[in-house]
């Protein structure tokens, strides 16, 4: 169970209240039903090179508050930051090992120790650092995929990620681990397979603090089932922290009339910094 | 003339000593000369829809040290931050009105007052906030253009931001309910030139490092023309009737950084170090 205070703080930290100018703009190229609404079960679109086109604004499928309470306890519903209610998070954002019974969790004792420290000790990192992968796509904000022939860019509200699709392989060694790692993608028929490595060990796999090392390798399998739905199976392989690879499956829903908005944590930070000394 | 200490502080803020490990990766699709080097004067590539493809890693063609000294005085070279030497940035990053004689600048009197206040000290840049347009593309770090059929994205290394340019036919919003750091941009092709119109900026960014201001009324028109594989000509016109008596235009060329890349730059990571070192 997650300490209540802890969850409140985590959520407050990630809160954004953003309204993009172009929300509700009817995006060209969206198939529509007779009444003009986006047809989310129409076939997935294709790019000019014949591959499925994953471009669009995506948000993980929400689950009901009752389900979150069942999973994380009644106090999970107590978050009062507008736009950051617990039911706007993916359940895996709260606990990436949720699918495991405690005794069957693949977490190594040393990783468990780090996790416990984080649960009780709080977040001593700077408050405006990147949340990293996979968290960036499991929180309350949508993300945007822009697919171009040799590069797929993933835009989060405060950062971006490059996925190379030009046939390159991983560098032989990662001299400089980075926050978002290094990602290469290829198509396995209609599934976009993204492999990532070269992460630093500063990000957490979930908001409660499951750690990973620099040895983390991640494989994502994206499949745009239809116009409005995309499945992603993410596998985490970090032998230093976990005894075996583990996977989560997330479904993203297209936000056909929506967009991401710019969000700069330091803008809020600046306000708090100014407010504090007075 | 720019106060020397102010300039050093500004440049120091932007310093990043990073080298991505996949720099020098031979990018597929790059035309090459016989000796394997990128052929930067080969024809500009085309996207699958027949439009010129602007995708690539670009950096503003910097001025020479001699030119910068002539424009800004000898002191301008005094910076010892590796990678941030004065000849790695555009002259327009230092002064967006550099093409004007002092008494011919189209600044309104009230604007000149704000400018003097900015230049004298109130540097907002140390707070890890976005540099905004156009500065973020005029400093030492490269930018990356990702062109897809309905959207062109510009990824900036200098402050880690990204900018969306809609090319799906939409018009700019008539009213701006929420001004944004990077504004709202819509682009269309005029022959071989991408014309980008932008509006909806907040008034928190500066037009250059020394503090020329703009208001929320700012409109920017950019014209991008990829002359050949290795060169992108850019013309930017700034129209802000509240701050300037007439629109003004800057022209510069961006060089392709073939086989190179942008790197992630997390300002707050650097900032954290600063905070720690101050406390000690």
PDB file of C-alpha atoms in Angstrom, chain A residues 1-2 7 63-79 86-87 89 91 94 98:
ATOM      1  CA  UNK A   1       0.000   0.000   0.000  1.00  0.00           C
ATOM      2  CA  UNK A   2       1.275   3.458  -0.761  1.00  0.00           C
ATOM      3  CA  UNK A   7       1.015   9.875  -3.343  1.00  0.00           C
ATOM      4  CA  UNK A  63      -9.672   2.935 -15.522  1.00  0.00           C
ATOM      5  CA  UNK A  64     -12.443   3.750 -13.053  1.00  0.00           C
ATOM      6  CA  UNK A  65     -11.746   5.243  -9.643  1.00  0.00           C
ATOM      7  CA  UNK A  66     -13.315   2.197  -7.994  1.00  0.00           C
ATOM      8  CA  UNK A  67     -10.734  -0.019  -9.674  1.00  0.00           C
ATOM      9  CA  UNK A  68      -7.882   2.217  -8.534  1.00  0.00           C
ATOM     10  CA  UNK A  69      -9.243   2.117  -4.988  1.00  0.00           C
ATOM     11  CA  UNK A  70      -9.457  -1.644  -5.155  1.00  0.00           C
ATOM     12  CA  UNK A  71      -5.840  -1.812  -6.282  1.00  0.00           C
ATOM     13  CA  UNK A  72      -4.272   0.852  -4.104  1.00  0.00           C
ATOM     14  CA  UNK A  73      -6.628   1.368  -1.179  1.00  0.00           C
ATOM     15  CA  UNK A  74      -9.391   3.849  -0.451  1.00  0.00           C
ATOM     16  CA  UNK A  75      -7.109   6.824   0.105  1.00  0.00           C
ATOM     17  CA  UNK A  76      -5.956   6.582  -3.513  1.00  0.00           C
ATOM     18  CA  UNK A  77      -8.956   8.740  -4.398  1.00  0.00           C
ATOM     19  CA  UNK A  78      -7.989  11.603  -2.115  1.00  0.00           C
ATOM     20  CA  UNK A  79      -5.774  13.484  -4.535  1.00  0.00           C
ATOM     21  CA  UNK A  86      -5.721   9.149  -9.448  1.00  0.00           C
ATOM     22  CA  UNK A  87      -7.986   7.797 -12.153  1.00  0.00           C
ATOM     23  CA  UNK A  89      -2.981   7.799 -14.097  1.00  0.00           C
ATOM     24  CA  UNK A  91      -2.271   1.775 -12.782  1.00  0.00           C
ATOM     25  CA  UNK A  94       1.606   3.863  -9.569  1.00  0.00           C
ATOM     26  CA  UNK A  98       1.280  -4.434 -10.032  1.00  0.00           C
TER      27      UNK A  98
END
